[in-house]
Coordinates of C-alpha atoms and ligand atoms in Angstrom, one line a residue:
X1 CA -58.6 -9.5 -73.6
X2 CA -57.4 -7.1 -70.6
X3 CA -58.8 -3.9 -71.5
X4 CA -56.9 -1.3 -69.8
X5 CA -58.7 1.1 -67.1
X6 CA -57.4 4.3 -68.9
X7 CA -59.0 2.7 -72.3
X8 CA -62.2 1.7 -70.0
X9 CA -62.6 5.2 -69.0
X10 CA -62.5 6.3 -72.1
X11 CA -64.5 4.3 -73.5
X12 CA -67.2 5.2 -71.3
X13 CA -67.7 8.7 -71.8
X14 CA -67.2 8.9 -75.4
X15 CA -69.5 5.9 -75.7
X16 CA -71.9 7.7 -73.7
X17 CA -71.5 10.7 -76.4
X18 CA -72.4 8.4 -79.5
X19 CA -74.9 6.7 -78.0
X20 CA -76.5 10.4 -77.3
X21 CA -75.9 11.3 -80.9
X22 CA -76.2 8.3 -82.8
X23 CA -80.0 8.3 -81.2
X24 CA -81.0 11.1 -80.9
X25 CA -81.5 10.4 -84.8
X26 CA -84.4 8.4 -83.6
X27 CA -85.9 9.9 -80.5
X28 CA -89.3 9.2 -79.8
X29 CA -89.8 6.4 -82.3
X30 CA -92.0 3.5 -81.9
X31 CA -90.0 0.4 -81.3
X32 CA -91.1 -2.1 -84.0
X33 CA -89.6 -5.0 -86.1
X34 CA -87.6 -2.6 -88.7
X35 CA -86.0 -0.6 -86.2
X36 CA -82.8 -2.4 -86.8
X37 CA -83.0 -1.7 -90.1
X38 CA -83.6 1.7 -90.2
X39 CA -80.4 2.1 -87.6
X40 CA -78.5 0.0 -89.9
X41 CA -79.0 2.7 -93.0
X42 CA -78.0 5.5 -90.4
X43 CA -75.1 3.7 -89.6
X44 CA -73.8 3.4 -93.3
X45 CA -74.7 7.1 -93.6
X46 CA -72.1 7.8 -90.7
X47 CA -69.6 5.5 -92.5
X48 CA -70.4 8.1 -95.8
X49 CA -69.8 10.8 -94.2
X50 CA -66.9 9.7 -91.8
X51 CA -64.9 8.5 -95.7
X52 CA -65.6 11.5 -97.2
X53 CA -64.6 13.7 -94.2
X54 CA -61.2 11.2 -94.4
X55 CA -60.2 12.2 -98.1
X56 CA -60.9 15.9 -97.7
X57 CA -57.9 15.8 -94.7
X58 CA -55.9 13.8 -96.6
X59 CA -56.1 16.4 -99.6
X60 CA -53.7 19.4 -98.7
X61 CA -55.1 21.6 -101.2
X62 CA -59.2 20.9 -100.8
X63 CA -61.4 23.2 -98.6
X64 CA -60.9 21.8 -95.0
X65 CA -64.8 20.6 -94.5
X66 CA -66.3 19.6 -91.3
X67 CA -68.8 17.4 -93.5
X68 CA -71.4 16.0 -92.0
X69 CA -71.8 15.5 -88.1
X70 CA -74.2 13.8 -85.9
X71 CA -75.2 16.5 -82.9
X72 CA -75.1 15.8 -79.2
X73 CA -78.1 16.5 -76.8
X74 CA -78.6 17.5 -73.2
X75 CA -77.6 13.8 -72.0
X76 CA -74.3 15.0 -73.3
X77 CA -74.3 18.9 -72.4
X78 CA -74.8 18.1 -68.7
X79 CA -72.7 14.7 -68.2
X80 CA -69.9 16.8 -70.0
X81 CA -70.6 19.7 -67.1
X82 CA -70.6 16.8 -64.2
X83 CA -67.2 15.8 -66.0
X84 CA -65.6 19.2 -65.9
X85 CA -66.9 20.2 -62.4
X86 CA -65.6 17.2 -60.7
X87 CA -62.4 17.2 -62.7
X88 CA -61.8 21.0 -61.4
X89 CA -62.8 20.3 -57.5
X90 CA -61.5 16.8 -56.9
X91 CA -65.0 16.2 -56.1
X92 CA -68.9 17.8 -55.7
X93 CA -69.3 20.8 -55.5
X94 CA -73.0 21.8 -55.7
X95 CA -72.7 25.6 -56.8
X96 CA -70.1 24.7 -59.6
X97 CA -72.2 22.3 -60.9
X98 CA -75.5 24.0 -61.0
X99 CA -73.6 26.9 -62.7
X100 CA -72.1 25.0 -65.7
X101 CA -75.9 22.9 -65.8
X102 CA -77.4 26.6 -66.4
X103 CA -74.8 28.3 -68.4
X104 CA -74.7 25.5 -70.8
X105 CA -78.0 25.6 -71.1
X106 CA -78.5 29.5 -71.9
X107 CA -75.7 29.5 -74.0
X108 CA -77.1 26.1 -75.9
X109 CA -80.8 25.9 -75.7
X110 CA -81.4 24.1 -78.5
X111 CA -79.9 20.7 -77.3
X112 CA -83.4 19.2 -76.4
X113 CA -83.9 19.5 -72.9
X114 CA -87.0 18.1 -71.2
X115 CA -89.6 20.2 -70.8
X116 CA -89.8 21.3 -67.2
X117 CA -86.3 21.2 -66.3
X118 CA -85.5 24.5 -68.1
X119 CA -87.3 26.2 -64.9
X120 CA -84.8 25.0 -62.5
X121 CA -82.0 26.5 -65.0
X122 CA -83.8 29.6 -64.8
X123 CA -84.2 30.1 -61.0
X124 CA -81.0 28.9 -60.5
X125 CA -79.7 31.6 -62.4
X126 CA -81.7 34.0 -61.0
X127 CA -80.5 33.1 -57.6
X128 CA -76.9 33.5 -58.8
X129 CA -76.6 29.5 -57.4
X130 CA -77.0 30.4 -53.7
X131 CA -79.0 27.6 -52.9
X132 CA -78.4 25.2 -55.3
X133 CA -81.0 22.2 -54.5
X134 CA -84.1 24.6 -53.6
X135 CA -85.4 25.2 -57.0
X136 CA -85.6 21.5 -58.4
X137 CA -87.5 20.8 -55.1
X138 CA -90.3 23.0 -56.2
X139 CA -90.7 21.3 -59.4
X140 CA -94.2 19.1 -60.1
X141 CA -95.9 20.7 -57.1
X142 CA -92.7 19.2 -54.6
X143 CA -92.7 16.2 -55.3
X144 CA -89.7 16.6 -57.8
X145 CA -89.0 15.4 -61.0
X146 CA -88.9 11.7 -61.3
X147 CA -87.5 12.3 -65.4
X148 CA -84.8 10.3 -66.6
X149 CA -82.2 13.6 -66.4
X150 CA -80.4 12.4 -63.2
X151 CA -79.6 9.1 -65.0
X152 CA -78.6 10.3 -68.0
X153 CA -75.8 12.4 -67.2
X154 CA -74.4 10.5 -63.8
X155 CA -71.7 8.4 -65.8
X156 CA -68.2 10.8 -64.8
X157 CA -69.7 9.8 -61.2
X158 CA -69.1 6.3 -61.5
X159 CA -65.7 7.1 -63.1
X160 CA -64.9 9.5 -60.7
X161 CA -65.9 7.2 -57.6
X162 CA -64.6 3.5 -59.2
X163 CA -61.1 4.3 -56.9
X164 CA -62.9 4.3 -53.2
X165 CA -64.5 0.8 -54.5
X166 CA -67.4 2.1 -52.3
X167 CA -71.1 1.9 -53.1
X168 CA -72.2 4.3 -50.3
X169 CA -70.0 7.1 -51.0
X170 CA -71.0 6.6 -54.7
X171 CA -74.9 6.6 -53.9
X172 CA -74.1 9.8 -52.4
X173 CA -72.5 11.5 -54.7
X174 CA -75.2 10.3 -57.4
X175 CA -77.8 11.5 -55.0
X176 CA -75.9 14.9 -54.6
X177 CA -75.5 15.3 -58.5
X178 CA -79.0 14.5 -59.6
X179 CA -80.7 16.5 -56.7
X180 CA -79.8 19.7 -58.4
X181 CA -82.7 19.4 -60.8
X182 CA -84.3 16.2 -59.9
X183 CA -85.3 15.0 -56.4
X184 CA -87.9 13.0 -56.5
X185 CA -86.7 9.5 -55.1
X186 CA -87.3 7.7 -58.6
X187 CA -85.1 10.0 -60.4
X188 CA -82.2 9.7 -57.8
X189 CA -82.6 5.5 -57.4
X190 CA -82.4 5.3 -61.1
X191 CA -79.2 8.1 -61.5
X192 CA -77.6 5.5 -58.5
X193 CA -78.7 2.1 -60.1
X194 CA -76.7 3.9 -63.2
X195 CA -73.6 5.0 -61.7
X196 CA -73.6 1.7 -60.4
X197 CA -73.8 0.1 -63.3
X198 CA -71.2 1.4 -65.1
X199 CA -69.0 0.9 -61.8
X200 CA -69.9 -2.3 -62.3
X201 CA -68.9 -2.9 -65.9
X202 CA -65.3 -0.9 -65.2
X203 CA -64.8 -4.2 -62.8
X204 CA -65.9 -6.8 -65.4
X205 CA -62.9 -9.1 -65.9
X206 CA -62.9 -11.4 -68.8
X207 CA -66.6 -13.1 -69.2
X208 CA -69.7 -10.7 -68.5
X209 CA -71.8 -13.0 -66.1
X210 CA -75.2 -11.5 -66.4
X211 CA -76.7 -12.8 -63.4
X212 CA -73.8 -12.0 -61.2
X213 CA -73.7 -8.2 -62.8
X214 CA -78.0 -7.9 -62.2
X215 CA -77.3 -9.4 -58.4
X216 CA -74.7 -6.8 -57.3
X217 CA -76.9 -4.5 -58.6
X218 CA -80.4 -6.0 -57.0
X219 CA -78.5 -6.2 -53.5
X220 CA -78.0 -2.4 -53.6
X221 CA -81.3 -1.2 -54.9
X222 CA -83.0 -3.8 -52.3
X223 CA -81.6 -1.4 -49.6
X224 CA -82.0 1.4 -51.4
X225 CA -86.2 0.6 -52.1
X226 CA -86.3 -0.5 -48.8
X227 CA -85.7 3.0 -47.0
X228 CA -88.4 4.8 -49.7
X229 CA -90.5 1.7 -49.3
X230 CA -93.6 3.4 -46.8
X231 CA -93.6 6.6 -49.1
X232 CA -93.9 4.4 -52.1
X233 CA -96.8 2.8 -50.8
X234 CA -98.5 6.2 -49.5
X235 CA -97.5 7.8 -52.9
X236 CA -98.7 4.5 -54.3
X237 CA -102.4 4.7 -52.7
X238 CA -103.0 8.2 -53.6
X239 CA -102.3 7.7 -57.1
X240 CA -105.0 4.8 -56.9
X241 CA -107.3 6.8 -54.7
X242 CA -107.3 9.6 -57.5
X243 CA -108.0 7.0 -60.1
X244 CA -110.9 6.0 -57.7
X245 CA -109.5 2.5 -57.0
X246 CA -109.8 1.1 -53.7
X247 CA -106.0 -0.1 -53.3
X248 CA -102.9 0.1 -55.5
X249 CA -101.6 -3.1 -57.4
X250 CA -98.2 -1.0 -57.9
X251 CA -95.1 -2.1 -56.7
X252 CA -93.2 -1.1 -54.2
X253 CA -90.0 -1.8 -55.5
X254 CA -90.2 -1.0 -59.0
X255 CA -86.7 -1.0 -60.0
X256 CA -85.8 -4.7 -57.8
X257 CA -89.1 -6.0 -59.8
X258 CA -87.5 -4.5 -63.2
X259 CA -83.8 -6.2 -62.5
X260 CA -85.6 -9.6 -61.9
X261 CA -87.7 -8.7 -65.0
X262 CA -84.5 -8.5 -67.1
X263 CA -83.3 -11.6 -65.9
X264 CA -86.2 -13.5 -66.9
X265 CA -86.1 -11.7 -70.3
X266 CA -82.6 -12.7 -70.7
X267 CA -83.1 -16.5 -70.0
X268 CA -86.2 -17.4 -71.8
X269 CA -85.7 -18.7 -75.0
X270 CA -88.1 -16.6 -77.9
X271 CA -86.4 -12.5 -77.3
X272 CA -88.8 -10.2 -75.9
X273 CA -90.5 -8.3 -78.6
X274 CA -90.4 -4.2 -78.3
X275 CA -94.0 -4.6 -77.2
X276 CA -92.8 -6.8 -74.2
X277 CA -90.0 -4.8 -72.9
X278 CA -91.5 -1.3 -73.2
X279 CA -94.8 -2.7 -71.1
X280 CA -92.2 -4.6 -68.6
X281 CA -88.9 -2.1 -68.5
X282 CA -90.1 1.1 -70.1
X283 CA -88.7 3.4 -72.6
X284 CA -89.8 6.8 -71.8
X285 CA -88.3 9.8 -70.3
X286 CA -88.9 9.0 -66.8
X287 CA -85.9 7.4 -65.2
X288 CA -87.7 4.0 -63.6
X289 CA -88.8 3.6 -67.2
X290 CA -85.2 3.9 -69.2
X291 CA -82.5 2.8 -66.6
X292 CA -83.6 -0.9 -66.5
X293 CA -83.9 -0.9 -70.5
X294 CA -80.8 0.6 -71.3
X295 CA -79.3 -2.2 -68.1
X296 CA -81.5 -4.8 -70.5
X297 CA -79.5 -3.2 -73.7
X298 CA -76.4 -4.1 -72.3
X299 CA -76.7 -7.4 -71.4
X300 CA -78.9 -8.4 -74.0
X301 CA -76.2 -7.5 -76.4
X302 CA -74.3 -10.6 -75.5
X303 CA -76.2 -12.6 -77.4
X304 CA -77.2 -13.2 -81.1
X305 CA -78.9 -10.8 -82.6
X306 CA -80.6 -10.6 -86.1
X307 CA -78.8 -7.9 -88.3
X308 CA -76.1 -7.6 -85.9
X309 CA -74.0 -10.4 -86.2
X310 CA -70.9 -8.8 -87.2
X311 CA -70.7 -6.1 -85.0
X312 CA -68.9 -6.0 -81.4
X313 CA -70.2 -5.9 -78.2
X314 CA -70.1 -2.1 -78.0
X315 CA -72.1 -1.9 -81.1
X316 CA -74.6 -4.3 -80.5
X317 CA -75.0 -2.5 -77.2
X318 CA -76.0 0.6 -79.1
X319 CA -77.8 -0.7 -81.8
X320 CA -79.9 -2.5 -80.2
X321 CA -80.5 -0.1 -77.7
X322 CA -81.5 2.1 -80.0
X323 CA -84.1 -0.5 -81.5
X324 CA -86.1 -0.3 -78.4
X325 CA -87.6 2.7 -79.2
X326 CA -89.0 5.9 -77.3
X327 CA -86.1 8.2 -75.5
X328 CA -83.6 6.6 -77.9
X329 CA -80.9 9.4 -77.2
X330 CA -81.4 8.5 -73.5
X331 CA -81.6 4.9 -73.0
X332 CA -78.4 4.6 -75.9
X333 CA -76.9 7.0 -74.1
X334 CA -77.3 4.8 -70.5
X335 CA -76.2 1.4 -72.4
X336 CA -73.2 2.9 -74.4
X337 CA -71.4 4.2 -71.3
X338 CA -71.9 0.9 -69.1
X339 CA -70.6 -1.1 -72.5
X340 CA -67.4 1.5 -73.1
X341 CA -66.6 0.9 -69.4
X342 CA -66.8 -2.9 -69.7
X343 CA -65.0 -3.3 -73.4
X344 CA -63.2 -0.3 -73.5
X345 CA -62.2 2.5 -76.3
X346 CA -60.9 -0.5 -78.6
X347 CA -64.5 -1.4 -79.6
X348 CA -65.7 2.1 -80.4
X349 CA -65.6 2.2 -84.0
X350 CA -63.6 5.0 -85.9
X351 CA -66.7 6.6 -87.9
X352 CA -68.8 6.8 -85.2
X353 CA -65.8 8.5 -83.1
X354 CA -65.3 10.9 -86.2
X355 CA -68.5 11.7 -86.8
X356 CA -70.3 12.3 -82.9
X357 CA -69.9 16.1 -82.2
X358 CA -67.6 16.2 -78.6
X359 CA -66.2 12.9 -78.8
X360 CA -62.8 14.0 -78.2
X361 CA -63.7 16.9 -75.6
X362 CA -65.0 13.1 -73.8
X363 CA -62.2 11.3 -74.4
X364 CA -60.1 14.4 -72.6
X365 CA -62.4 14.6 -69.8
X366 CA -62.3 10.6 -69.3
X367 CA -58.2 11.2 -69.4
X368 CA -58.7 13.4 -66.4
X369 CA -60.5 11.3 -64.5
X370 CA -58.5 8.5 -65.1
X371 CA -55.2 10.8 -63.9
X372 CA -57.5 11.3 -60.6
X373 CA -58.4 7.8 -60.2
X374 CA -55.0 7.0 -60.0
X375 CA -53.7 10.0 -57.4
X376 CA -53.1 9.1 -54.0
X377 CA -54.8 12.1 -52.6
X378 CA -58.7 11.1 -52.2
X379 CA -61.1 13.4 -50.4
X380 CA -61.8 12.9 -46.6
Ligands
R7I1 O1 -85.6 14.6 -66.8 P1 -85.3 15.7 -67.7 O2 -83.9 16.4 -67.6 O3 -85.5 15.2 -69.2 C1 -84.6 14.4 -69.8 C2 -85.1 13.9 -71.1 C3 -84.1 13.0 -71.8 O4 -84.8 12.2 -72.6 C4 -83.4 14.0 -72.7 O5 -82.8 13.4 -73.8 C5 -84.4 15.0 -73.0 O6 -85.1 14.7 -74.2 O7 -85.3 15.0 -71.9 O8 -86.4 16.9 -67.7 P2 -87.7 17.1 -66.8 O9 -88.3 18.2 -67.4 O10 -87.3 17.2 -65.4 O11 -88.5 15.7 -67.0 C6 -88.8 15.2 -68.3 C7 -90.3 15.0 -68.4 O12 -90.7 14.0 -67.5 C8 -91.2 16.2 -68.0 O13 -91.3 17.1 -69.1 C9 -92.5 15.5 -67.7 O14 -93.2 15.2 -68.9 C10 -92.1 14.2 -67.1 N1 -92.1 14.3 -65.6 C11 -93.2 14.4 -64.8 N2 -94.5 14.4 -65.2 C12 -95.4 14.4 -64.2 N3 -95.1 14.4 -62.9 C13 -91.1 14.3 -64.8 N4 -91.5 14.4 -63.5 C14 -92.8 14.4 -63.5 C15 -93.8 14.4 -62.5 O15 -93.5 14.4 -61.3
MG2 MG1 -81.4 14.3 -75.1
MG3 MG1 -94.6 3.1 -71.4
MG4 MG1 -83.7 11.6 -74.3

């Protein structure tokens, strides 16, 4: 039962890696009754290609083959760069990181990246880094990015920050490491509520209480919401204004109203169809719209679910993830690094491990953070 923190770690980021690559197969797809299905085939393909690639080692006189490998996206080209950079400074370090965010990019621009955030690669380069947080302020007329981007890379945060057991000093560092391309408030609450999460699930001891795992996370976001609360509403009104409606019916805590949305999904008794949870969570690229769903993944994977009865926890977690449709790499991405941090490197299963490009470049970077976890010397 006691999954070890080093395993946990590990777990985490190299989950967060197959959940990228494993869908990123199905990006943009409609959620609908076959999903599973369809994920199920994709799965077997892995398994395919994972045996063959098993008996071409094993043969000392066959052509060494790479065979057949499923391809990591941006999620994983920038959580792999917040990884690294934190790993080599014992902490943030804003310059570092908006280096290795560009440099991976111009050396790997075919990974998929969203479609504005390429402009804040470029000016930061062209800048040589010098102000590192101007150029994603100018993006969408100033009011930022509110894309899914911060979220999808901030797991090595929550690893790096589990040892001060200290939600405001993780907050901040989230906030730090998603401002450098995204700084509208929606992107940074959702990279937090993220971190957090899989903070979180590193703490989970024996059963996963799902109401006691959403209230830790409500209590935070509360305070969080509360502080952009008056610009929520202003930004709110104008949005209605320009729709020329007399007053906004939009929340002004979207991501509280989400959490308590998940909890009432996960207690009524018929499951949520797609329809339901991409109307009530989201699953599209911006982050208010994929956090909660990949948070619903998670916890929602605890219970039966058709097709998936023989699969573990961590599994589940990404299949079904995967099943809700729309920014598949992301939101799988999101789930699979809260469930490796709450089950640990034991449930990830072998073909998906031999098959995910970077899986083991993960697995070293979650050593490292591990080894810094447990060092005595934490930053002032
Ligand atoms: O957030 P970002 O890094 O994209 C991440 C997504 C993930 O799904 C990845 O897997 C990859 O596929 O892309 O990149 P951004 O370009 O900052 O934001 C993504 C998209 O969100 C933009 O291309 C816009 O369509 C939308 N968006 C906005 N649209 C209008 N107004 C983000 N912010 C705004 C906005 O303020
Ligand atoms: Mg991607
Ligand atoms: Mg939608
Ligand atoms: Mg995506």
């Amino acid at each position: 039962q006691a999954r070890s923190l080093l395993s946990r770690y590990r777990g985490c980021l190299a989950g967060a890696v197959i959940g990228d690559c494993v869908g990123a197969v199905f990006e943009g797809a409609w959620a609908d009754s076959i999903a599973i299905v369809k994920i199920i085939k994709e799965d077997e393909k892995i398994r395919e290609a994972a045996e063959k690639r098993k008996r071409e080692n094993e043969n000392p006189d066959g052509e060494v083959s790479n065979g057949e490998i499923w391809t990591f996206t941006d999620d994983t080209a920038m959580a792999r760069s917040v990884a690294k950079s934190l790993i080599k400074h014992n902490g943030f370090n804003a310059r570092d990181m908006a280096r290795r965010f560009s440099e991976e990019y111009f050396n790997e621009r075919f990974r998929g990246y969203g479609g504005s955030v390429t402009v804040v690669f470029q000016k930061l380069q062209e800048t040589e880094y010098e102000n590192p947080f101007e150029p994603a302020k100018k993006q969408f007329e100033g009011q930022g990015s509110y894309g899914n981007g911060g979220a999808m890379r901030i797991a090595p945060a929550g690893l790096f920050g589990y040892k001060d057991n200290d939600f405001h000093r993780l907050r901040d560092l989230a906030k730090d490491i998603t401002n450098i391309t995204h700084s509208h408030y929606q992107a940074i609450q959702g990279a937090v509520l993220q971190a957090y999460a899989v903070d979180l699930a590193l703490r989970v001891e024996g059963h996963l209480d799902a109401d006691e795992f959403l209230n830790d996370l409500i209590k935070q976001m509360k305070l969080m919401e509360k502080e952009t609360e008056r610009f929520t509403k202003m930004t709110n009104e104008k949005v209605a204004r320009d729709r020329g409606e007399e007053r906004s019916s939009a929340s002004e805590h979207p991501y509280c109203d989400k959490l308590e949305k998940i909890k009432t999904f996960l207690k009524q008794e018929a499951p949520p169809s797609p329809e339901e949870i991409d109307e009530e969570l989201g699953t599209d690229v911006s982050a208010l719209e994929s956090v909660p769903a990949a948070i619903f993944a998670f916890l929602y994977a605890t219970k039966d679910i058709p097709y998936l009865e023989n699969r573990n926890l961590f599994e589940k977690t990404v299949m079904y993830a995967i099943s809700l449709g729309g920014d598949t790499d992301t939101i799988a991405t999101m789930a699979a690094a809260i469930a490796g941090a709450c089950y640990g490197e034991e449930q990830l299963p072998e073909h998906w491990k031999l098959c995910c490009e970077g899986v083991d470049d993960a697995l070293e970077d979650a050593e490292q953070l591990y080894n810094l976890s447990q060092s005595s010397n934490t930053q002032p």
